[in-house]
Amino acid sequence: KQEVTQIPAALSVPEGENLVLNCSFTDSAIYNLQWFRQDPGKGLTSLLLIQSSQREQTSGRLNASLDKSSGRSTLYIAASQPGDSATYLCAVPYGGATNKLIFGTGTLLAVQP
Amino acid sequence: AAGVIQSPRHLIKEKRETATLKCYPIPRHDTVYWYQQGPGQDPQFLISFYEKMQSDKGSIPDRFSAQQFSDYHSELNMSSLELGDSALYFCASTRGIAYNEQFFGPGTRLTVL
């Protein structure tokens, strides 16, 4: 059974810091991994999708890495801004031929001005 | 770019009432997923449809039913509502049944009193 966990559960940093969010999964047989951002009470915004054949994926100040063999992914946020404050979730498709996502527990990020 | 549309955005119901949530996928997307996110929890998969047929089913109560229509929009019907059904309900869409990026709607917040 696939389990996805994220560490830390919460993180508070001053503006301008570079930071790393961690995502771990127990079954390394994944096709891809998706990172999302969720503002309080709002929807899920897809940030990056990294395929199992890729090691890294970049979008602006965000960089996601994937190490299938160790069951880990990291989301690196450069030069953090207060507007980055949100909950960050990772998710992997799992279970049969469909693409249903199993989500991690999330990291609540607060960037202090 | 067009996004996933969900309606209504907010819904308040009494216990034992019925609710219908609607999802309009991104144009040319033929696959729809429904997820439920309880307070402080990560999203949980409910049910999915591909080309108007149910493709997968998660921990969806028997009181809930869903379908995908000829125009690919989907509806989630929830009967005999319970207090525990209060949650954020997300719809996501993608193209095909393969492991493609899922795009999420803004969600419907259901409150059962």
PDB file of N, CA, C and O in Angstrom, chain B residues 34-92:
ATOM      1  N   TRP B  34     -12.965  12.776  -8.705  1.00  0.00           N
ATOM      2  CA  TRP B  34     -13.539  13.474  -7.546  1.00  0.00           C
ATOM      3  C   TRP B  34     -12.727  13.115  -6.300  1.00  0.00           C
ATOM      4  O   TRP B  34     -12.407  11.950  -6.065  1.00  0.00           O
ATOM      5  N   TYR B  35     -12.434  14.156  -5.505  1.00  0.00           N
ATOM      6  CA  TYR B  35     -11.709  13.975  -4.256  1.00  0.00           C
ATOM      7  C   TYR B  35     -12.465  14.696  -3.143  1.00  0.00           C
ATOM      8  O   TYR B  35     -13.113  15.717  -3.372  1.00  0.00           O
ATOM      9  N   GLN B  36     -12.311  14.180  -1.938  1.00  0.00           N
ATOM     10  CA  GLN B  36     -12.903  14.791  -0.758  1.00  0.00           C
ATOM     11  C   GLN B  36     -11.784  15.186   0.200  1.00  0.00           C
ATOM     12  O   GLN B  36     -10.901  14.365   0.488  1.00  0.00           O
ATOM     13  N   GLN B  37     -11.824  16.428   0.687  1.00  0.00           N
ATOM     14  CA  GLN B  37     -10.818  16.869   1.645  1.00  0.00           C
ATOM     15  C   GLN B  37     -11.508  17.356   2.919  1.00  0.00           C
ATOM     16  O   GLN B  37     -12.143  18.421   2.934  1.00  0.00           O
ATOM     17  N   GLY B  38     -11.399  16.561   3.980  1.00  0.00           N
ATOM     18  CA  GLY B  38     -11.956  16.946   5.257  1.00  0.00           C
ATOM     19  C   GLY B  38     -11.082  18.002   5.920  1.00  0.00           C
ATOM     20  O   GLY B  38      -9.941  18.220   5.510  1.00  0.00           O
ATOM     21  N   PRO B  39     -11.588  18.635   6.956  1.00  0.00           N
ATOM     22  CA  PRO B  39     -10.833  19.687   7.649  1.00  0.00           C
ATOM     23  C   PRO B  39      -9.483  19.174   8.143  1.00  0.00           C
ATOM     24  O   PRO B  39      -9.416  18.165   8.849  1.00  0.00           O
ATOM     25  N   GLY B  40      -8.425  19.866   7.749  1.00  0.00           N
ATOM     26  CA  GLY B  40      -7.087  19.487   8.195  1.00  0.00           C
ATOM     27  C   GLY B  40      -6.559  18.197   7.622  1.00  0.00           C
ATOM     28  O   GLY B  40      -5.557  17.660   8.112  1.00  0.00           O
ATOM     29  N   GLN B  41      -7.205  17.684   6.593  1.00  0.00           N
ATOM     30  CA  GLN B  41      -6.770  16.408   6.009  1.00  0.00           C
ATOM     31  C   GLN B  41      -6.307  16.600   4.568  1.00  0.00           C
ATOM     32  O   GLN B  41      -6.555  17.628   3.957  1.00  0.00           O
ATOM     33  N   ASP B  42      -5.626  15.584   4.058  1.00  0.00           N
ATOM     34  CA  ASP B  42      -5.261  15.641   2.654  1.00  0.00           C
ATOM     35  C   ASP B  42      -6.420  15.092   1.806  1.00  0.00           C
ATOM     36  O   ASP B  42      -7.261  14.358   2.307  1.00  0.00           O
ATOM     37  N   PRO B  43      -6.467  15.454   0.541  1.00  0.00           N
ATOM     38  CA  PRO B  43      -7.566  14.989  -0.322  1.00  0.00           C
ATOM     39  C   PRO B  43      -7.573  13.471  -0.463  1.00  0.00           C
ATOM     40  O   PRO B  43      -6.517  12.845  -0.580  1.00  0.00           O
ATOM     41  N   GLN B  44      -8.762  12.900  -0.465  1.00  0.00           N
ATOM     42  CA  GLN B  44      -8.946  11.461  -0.626  1.00  0.00           C
ATOM     43  C   GLN B  44      -9.757  11.196  -1.887  1.00  0.00           C
ATOM     44  O   GLN B  44     -10.795  11.820  -2.109  1.00  0.00           O
ATOM     45  N   PHE B  45      -9.310  10.243  -2.667  1.00  0.00           N
ATOM     46  CA  PHE B  45      -9.974   9.902  -3.920  1.00  0.00           C
ATOM     47  C   PHE B  45     -11.339   9.266  -3.670  1.00  0.00           C
ATOM     48  O   PHE B  45     -11.475   8.380  -2.825  1.00  0.00           O
ATOM     49  N   LEU B  46     -12.340   9.712  -4.431  1.00  0.00           N
ATOM     50  CA  LEU B  46     -13.681   9.141  -4.322  1.00  0.00           C
ATOM     51  C   LEU B  46     -14.017   8.249  -5.512  1.00  0.00           C
ATOM     52  O   LEU B  46     -14.345   7.073  -5.363  1.00  0.00           O
ATOM     53  N   ILE B  47     -13.954   8.833  -6.722  1.00  0.00           N
ATOM     54  CA  ILE B  47     -14.408   8.118  -7.907  1.00  0.00           C
ATOM     55  C   ILE B  47     -13.870   8.824  -9.142  1.00  0.00           C
ATOM     56  O   ILE B  47     -13.551  10.017  -9.091  1.00  0.00           O
ATOM     57  N   SER B  48     -13.758   8.063 -10.246  1.00  0.00           N
ATOM     58  CA  SER B  48     -13.275   8.675 -11.476  1.00  0.00           C
ATOM     59  C   SER B  48     -14.041   8.127 -12.670  1.00  0.00           C
ATOM     60  O   SER B  48     -14.612   7.026 -12.611  1.00  0.00           O
ATOM     61  N   PHE B  49     -14.017   8.913 -13.750  1.00  0.00           N
ATOM     62  CA  PHE B  49     -14.696   8.545 -14.989  1.00  0.00           C
ATOM     63  C   PHE B  49     -13.773   8.816 -16.172  1.00  0.00           C
ATOM     64  O   PHE B  49     -13.063   9.823 -16.206  1.00  0.00           O
ATOM     65  N   TYR B  50     -13.847   7.908 -17.128  1.00  0.00           N
ATOM     66  CA  TYR B  50     -13.117   8.078 -18.380  1.00  0.00           C
ATOM     67  C   TYR B  50     -14.070   7.779 -19.512  1.00  0.00           C
ATOM     68  O   TYR B  50     -14.693   6.711 -19.534  1.00  0.00           O
ATOM     69  N   GLU B  51     -14.198   8.721 -20.412  1.00  0.00           N
ATOM     70  CA  GLU B  51     -15.099   8.556 -21.548  1.00  0.00           C
ATOM     71  C   GLU B  51     -16.500   8.109 -21.092  1.00  0.00           C
ATOM     72  O   GLU B  51     -17.079   7.158 -21.631  1.00  0.00           O
ATOM     73  N   LYS B  52     -17.000   8.779 -20.075  1.00  0.00           N
ATOM     74  CA  LYS B  52     -18.367   8.606 -19.576  1.00  0.00           C
ATOM     75  C   LYS B  52     -18.614   7.282 -18.864  1.00  0.00           C
ATOM     76  O   LYS B  52     -19.760   6.949 -18.524  1.00  0.00           O
ATOM     77  N   MET B  53     -17.542   6.526 -18.625  1.00  0.00           N
ATOM     78  CA  MET B  53     -17.683   5.275 -17.892  1.00  0.00           C
ATOM     79  C   MET B  53     -16.894   5.386 -16.587  1.00  0.00           C
ATOM     80  O   MET B  53     -15.802   5.970 -16.558  1.00  0.00           O
ATOM     81  N   GLN B  54     -17.409   4.782 -15.528  1.00  0.00           N
ATOM     82  CA  GLN B  54     -16.664   4.770 -14.268  1.00  0.00           C
ATOM     83  C   GLN B  54     -15.375   3.990 -14.464  1.00  0.00           C
ATOM     84  O   GLN B  54     -15.392   2.858 -14.948  1.00  0.00           O
ATOM     85  N   SER B  55     -14.255   4.597 -14.085  1.00  0.00           N
ATOM     86  CA  SER B  55     -12.965   3.954 -14.288  1.00  0.00           C
ATOM     87  C   SER B  55     -12.335   3.454 -12.993  1.00  0.00           C
ATOM     88  O   SER B  55     -11.517   2.538 -13.019  1.00  0.00           O
ATOM     89  N   ASP B  56     -12.707   4.051 -11.877  1.00  0.00           N
ATOM     90  CA  ASP B  56     -12.138   3.620 -10.603  1.00  0.00           C
ATOM     91  C   ASP B  56     -13.019   4.145  -9.473  1.00  0.00           C
ATOM     92  O   ASP B  56     -13.772   5.112  -9.647  1.00  0.00           O
ATOM     93  N   LYS B  57     -12.908   3.483  -8.340  1.00  0.00           N
ATOM     94  CA  LYS B  57     -13.729   3.848  -7.198  1.00  0.00           C
ATOM     95  C   LYS B  57     -12.900   3.742  -5.942  1.00  0.00           C
ATOM     96  O   LYS B  57     -12.193   2.758  -5.746  1.00  0.00           O
ATOM     97  N   GLY B  58     -13.011   4.767  -5.102  1.00  0.00           N
ATOM     98  CA  GLY B  58     -12.274   4.764  -3.854  1.00  0.00           C
ATOM     99  C   GLY B  58     -13.228   4.560  -2.693  1.00  0.00           C
ATOM    100  O   GLY B  58     -14.208   3.831  -2.794  1.00  0.00           O
ATOM    101  N   SER B  59     -12.946   5.239  -1.595  1.00  0.00           N
ATOM    102  CA  SER B  59     -13.762   5.088  -0.395  1.00  0.00           C
ATOM    103  C   SER B  59     -14.996   5.983  -0.467  1.00  0.00           C
ATOM    104  O   SER B  59     -15.207   6.860   0.367  1.00  0.00           O
ATOM    105  N   ILE B  60     -15.821   5.730  -1.438  1.00  0.00           N
ATOM    106  CA  ILE B  60     -17.017   6.552  -1.620  1.00  0.00           C
ATOM    107  C   ILE B  60     -18.201   5.846  -0.959  1.00  0.00           C
ATOM    108  O   ILE B  60     -18.457   4.671  -1.205  1.00  0.00           O
ATOM    109  N   PRO B  61     -18.914   6.566  -0.073  1.00  0.00           N
ATOM    110  CA  PRO B  61     -20.056   5.930   0.614  1.00  0.00           C
ATOM    111  C   PRO B  61     -21.129   5.512  -0.393  1.00  0.00           C
ATOM    112  O   PRO B  61     -21.278   6.115  -1.455  1.00  0.00           O
ATOM    113  N   ASP B  62     -21.891   4.510  -0.023  1.00  0.00           N
ATOM    114  CA  ASP B  62     -22.982   4.058  -0.890  1.00  0.00           C
ATOM    115  C   ASP B  62     -24.039   5.147  -1.071  1.00  0.00           C
ATOM    116  O   ASP B  62     -24.814   5.115  -2.029  1.00  0.00           O
ATOM    117  N   ARG B  63     -24.054   6.103  -0.170  1.00  0.00           N
ATOM    118  CA  ARG B  63     -25.020   7.216  -0.262  1.00  0.00           C
ATOM    119  C   ARG B  63     -24.658   8.183  -1.392  1.00  0.00           C
ATOM    120  O   ARG B  63     -25.453   9.049  -1.755  1.00  0.00           O
ATOM    121  N   PHE B  64     -23.442   8.060  -1.890  1.00  0.00           N
ATOM    122  CA  PHE B  64     -22.973   8.939  -2.958  1.00  0.00           C
ATOM    123  C   PHE B  64     -23.039   8.200  -4.290  1.00  0.00           C
ATOM    124  O   PHE B  64     -22.745   6.997  -4.370  1.00  0.00           O
ATOM    125  N   SER B  65     -23.368   8.924  -5.332  1.00  0.00           N
ATOM    126  CA  SER B  65     -23.293   8.375  -6.681  1.00  0.00           C
ATOM    127  C   SER B  65     -22.789   9.473  -7.601  1.00  0.00           C
ATOM    128  O   SER B  65     -22.866  10.663  -7.263  1.00  0.00           O
ATOM    129  N   ALA B  66     -22.287   9.070  -8.734  1.00  0.00           N
ATOM    130  CA  ALA B  66     -21.759  10.062  -9.673  1.00  0.00           C
ATOM    131  C   ALA B  66     -21.885   9.542 -11.081  1.00  0.00           C
ATOM    132  O   ALA B  66     -22.045   8.330 -11.302  1.00  0.00           O
ATOM    133  N   GLN B  67     -21.832  10.442 -12.025  1.00  0.00           N
ATOM    134  CA  GLN B  67     -21.821  10.049 -13.420  1.00  0.00           C
ATOM    135  C   GLN B  67     -21.144  11.131 -14.253  1.00  0.00           C
ATOM    136  O   GLN B  67     -21.006  12.272 -13.817  1.00  0.00           O
ATOM    137  N   GLN B  68     -20.745  10.714 -15.448  1.00  0.00           N
ATOM    138  CA  GLN B  68     -20.181  11.649 -16.410  1.00  0.00           C
ATOM    139  C   GLN B  68     -21.094  11.668 -17.619  1.00  0.00           C
ATOM    140  O   GLN B  68     -21.484  10.607 -18.124  1.00  0.00           O
ATOM    141  N   PHE B  69     -21.399  12.857 -18.082  1.00  0.00           N
ATOM    142  CA  PHE B  69     -22.379  13.012 -19.146  1.00  0.00           C
ATOM    143  C   PHE B  69     -21.693  13.105 -20.514  1.00  0.00           C
ATOM    144  O   PHE B  69     -20.469  13.122 -20.621  1.00  0.00           O
ATOM    145  N   SER B  70     -22.544  13.163 -21.564  1.00  0.00           N
ATOM    146  CA  SER B  70     -22.029  13.143 -22.930  1.00  0.00           C
ATOM    147  C   SER B  70     -21.120  14.340 -23.230  1.00  0.00           C
ATOM    148  O   SER B  70     -20.240  14.249 -24.088  1.00  0.00           O
ATOM    149  N   ASP B  71     -21.313  15.442 -22.521  1.00  0.00           N
ATOM    150  CA  ASP B  71     -20.441  16.601 -22.740  1.00  0.00           C
ATOM    151  C   ASP B  71     -19.236  16.575 -21.795  1.00  0.00           C
ATOM    152  O   ASP B  71     -18.501  17.556 -21.703  1.00  0.00           O
ATOM    153  N   TYR B  72     -19.034  15.464 -21.116  1.00  0.00           N
ATOM    154  CA  TYR B  72     -17.921  15.179 -20.206  1.00  0.00           C
ATOM    155  C   TYR B  72     -18.024  15.867 -18.855  1.00  0.00           C
ATOM    156  O   TYR B  72     -17.150  15.638 -18.008  1.00  0.00           O
ATOM    157  N   HIS B  73     -19.062  16.664 -18.631  1.00  0.00           N
ATOM    158  CA  HIS B  73     -19.184  17.190 -17.292  1.00  0.00           C
ATOM    159  C   HIS B  73     -19.630  16.063 -16.367  1.00  0.00           C
ATOM    160  O   HIS B  73     -20.179  15.055 -16.820  1.00  0.00           O
ATOM    161  N   SER B  74     -19.381  16.232 -15.096  1.00  0.00           N
ATOM    162  CA  SER B  74     -19.689  15.183 -14.137  1.00  0.00           C
ATOM    163  C   SER B  74     -20.478  15.769 -12.967  1.00  0.00           C
ATOM    164  O   SER B  74     -20.353  16.961 -12.649  1.00  0.00           O
ATOM    165  N   GLU B  75     -21.301  14.928 -12.370  1.00  0.00           N
ATOM    166  CA  GLU B  75     -22.073  15.335 -11.200  1.00  0.00           C
ATOM    167  C   GLU B  75     -21.908  14.302 -10.094  1.00  0.00           C
ATOM    168  O   GLU B  75     -21.936  13.093 -10.364  1.00  0.00           O
ATOM    169  N   LEU B  76     -21.728  14.804  -8.890  1.00  0.00           N
ATOM    170  CA  LEU B  76     -21.624  13.968  -7.697  1.00  0.00           C
ATOM    171  C   LEU B  76     -22.883  14.192  -6.881  1.00  0.00           C
ATOM    172  O   LEU B  76     -23.162  15.317  -6.453  1.00  0.00           O
ATOM    173  N   ASN B  77     -23.662  13.140  -6.715  1.00  0.00           N
ATOM    174  CA  ASN B  77     -24.906  13.214  -5.961  1.00  0.00           C
ATOM    175  C   ASN B  77     -24.710  12.593  -4.585  1.00  0.00           C
ATOM    176  O   ASN B  77     -24.214  11.467  -4.479  1.00  0.00           O
ATOM    177  N   MET B  78     -25.113  13.343  -3.574  1.00  0.00           N
ATOM    178  CA  MET B  78     -24.890  12.910  -2.202  1.00  0.00           C
ATOM    179  C   MET B  78     -26.236  12.937  -1.482  1.00  0.00           C
ATOM    180  O   MET B  78     -26.885  13.988  -1.415  1.00  0.00           O
ATOM    181  N   SER B  79     -26.659  11.791  -0.987  1.00  0.00           N
ATOM    182  CA  SER B  79     -27.957  11.712  -0.319  1.00  0.00           C
ATOM    183  C   SER B  79     -27.781  11.393   1.159  1.00  0.00           C
ATOM    184  O   SER B  79     -26.704  10.988   1.600  1.00  0.00           O
ATOM    185  N   SER B  80     -28.854  11.592   1.906  1.00  0.00           N
ATOM    186  CA  SER B  80     -28.849  11.329   3.359  1.00  0.00           C
ATOM    187  C   SER B  80     -27.601  11.916   4.011  1.00  0.00           C
ATOM    188  O   SER B  80     -26.847  11.224   4.709  1.00  0.00           O
ATOM    189  N   LEU B  81     -27.395  13.191   3.774  1.00  0.00           N
ATOM    190  CA  LEU B  81     -26.170  13.839   4.231  1.00  0.00           C
ATOM    191  C   LEU B  81     -25.979  13.707   5.739  1.00  0.00           C
ATOM    192  O   LEU B  81     -26.937  13.773   6.520  1.00  0.00           O
ATOM    193  N   GLU B  82     -24.727  13.534   6.101  1.00  0.00           N
ATOM    194  CA  GLU B  82     -24.343  13.425   7.510  1.00  0.00           C
ATOM    195  C   GLU B  82     -23.377  14.566   7.839  1.00  0.00           C
ATOM    196  O   GLU B  82     -22.758  15.140   6.946  1.00  0.00           O
ATOM    197  N   LEU B  83     -23.240  14.849   9.126  1.00  0.00           N
ATOM    198  CA  LEU B  83     -22.341  15.922   9.549  1.00  0.00           C
ATOM    199  C   LEU B  83     -20.921  15.667   9.030  1.00  0.00           C
ATOM    200  O   LEU B  83     -20.214  16.599   8.635  1.00  0.00           O
ATOM    201  N   GLY B  84     -20.531  14.423   9.006  1.00  0.00           N
ATOM    202  CA  GLY B  84     -19.186  14.059   8.573  1.00  0.00           C
ATOM    203  C   GLY B  84     -18.924  14.254   7.095  1.00  0.00           C
ATOM    204  O   GLY B  84     -17.783  14.122   6.643  1.00  0.00           O
ATOM    205  N   ASP B  85     -19.971  14.556   6.343  1.00  0.00           N
ATOM    206  CA  ASP B  85     -19.786  14.817   4.909  1.00  0.00           C
ATOM    207  C   ASP B  85     -19.311  16.240   4.658  1.00  0.00           C
ATOM    208  O   ASP B  85     -18.958  16.585   3.523  1.00  0.00           O
ATOM    209  N   SER B  86     -19.304  17.067   5.687  1.00  0.00           N
ATOM    210  CA  SER B  86     -18.812  18.439   5.539  1.00  0.00           C
ATOM    211  C   SER B  86     -17.344  18.397   5.142  1.00  0.00           C
ATOM    212  O   SER B  86     -16.506  17.835   5.852  1.00  0.00           O
ATOM    213  N   ALA B  87     -17.056  18.977   4.003  1.00  0.00           N
ATOM    214  CA  ALA B  87     -15.696  18.892   3.456  1.00  0.00           C
ATOM    215  C   ALA B  87     -15.601  19.758   2.215  1.00  0.00           C
ATOM    216  O   ALA B  87     -16.590  20.329   1.754  1.00  0.00           O
ATOM    217  N   LEU B  88     -14.403  19.820   1.697  1.00  0.00           N
ATOM    218  CA  LEU B  88     -14.148  20.461   0.411  1.00  0.00           C
ATOM    219  C   LEU B  88     -14.107  19.352  -0.625  1.00  0.00           C
ATOM    220  O   LEU B  88     -13.377  18.367  -0.456  1.00  0.00           O
ATOM    221  N   TYR B  89     -14.889  19.480  -1.672  1.00  0.00           N
ATOM    222  CA  TYR B  89     -14.956  18.464  -2.704  1.00  0.00           C
ATOM    223  C   TYR B  89     -14.315  19.015  -3.977  1.00  0.00           C
ATOM    224  O   TYR B  89     -14.752  20.025  -4.516  1.00  0.00           O
ATOM    225  N   PHE B  90     -13.283  18.313  -4.428  1.00  0.00           N
ATOM    226  CA  PHE B  90     -12.554  18.741  -5.611  1.00  0.00           C
ATOM    227  C   PHE B  90     -12.859  17.834  -6.790  1.00  0.00           C
ATOM    228  O   PHE B  90     -13.028  16.629  -6.645  1.00  0.00           O
ATOM    229  N   CYS B  91     -12.871  18.460  -7.923  1.00  0.00           N
ATOM    230  CA  CYS B  91     -12.925  17.751  -9.179  1.00  0.00           C
ATOM    231  C   CYS B  91     -11.615  18.048  -9.911  1.00  0.00           C
ATOM    232  O   CYS B  91     -11.111  19.177  -9.857  1.00  0.00           O
ATOM    233  N   ALA B  92     -11.066  17.043 -10.566  1.00  0.00           N
ATOM    234  CA  ALA B  92      -9.868  17.232 -11.376  1.00  0.00           C
ATOM    235  C   ALA B  92     -10.105  16.615 -12.743  1.00  0.00           C
ATOM    236  O   ALA B  92     -10.880  15.659 -12.877  1.00  0.00           O
TER     237      ALA B  92
END
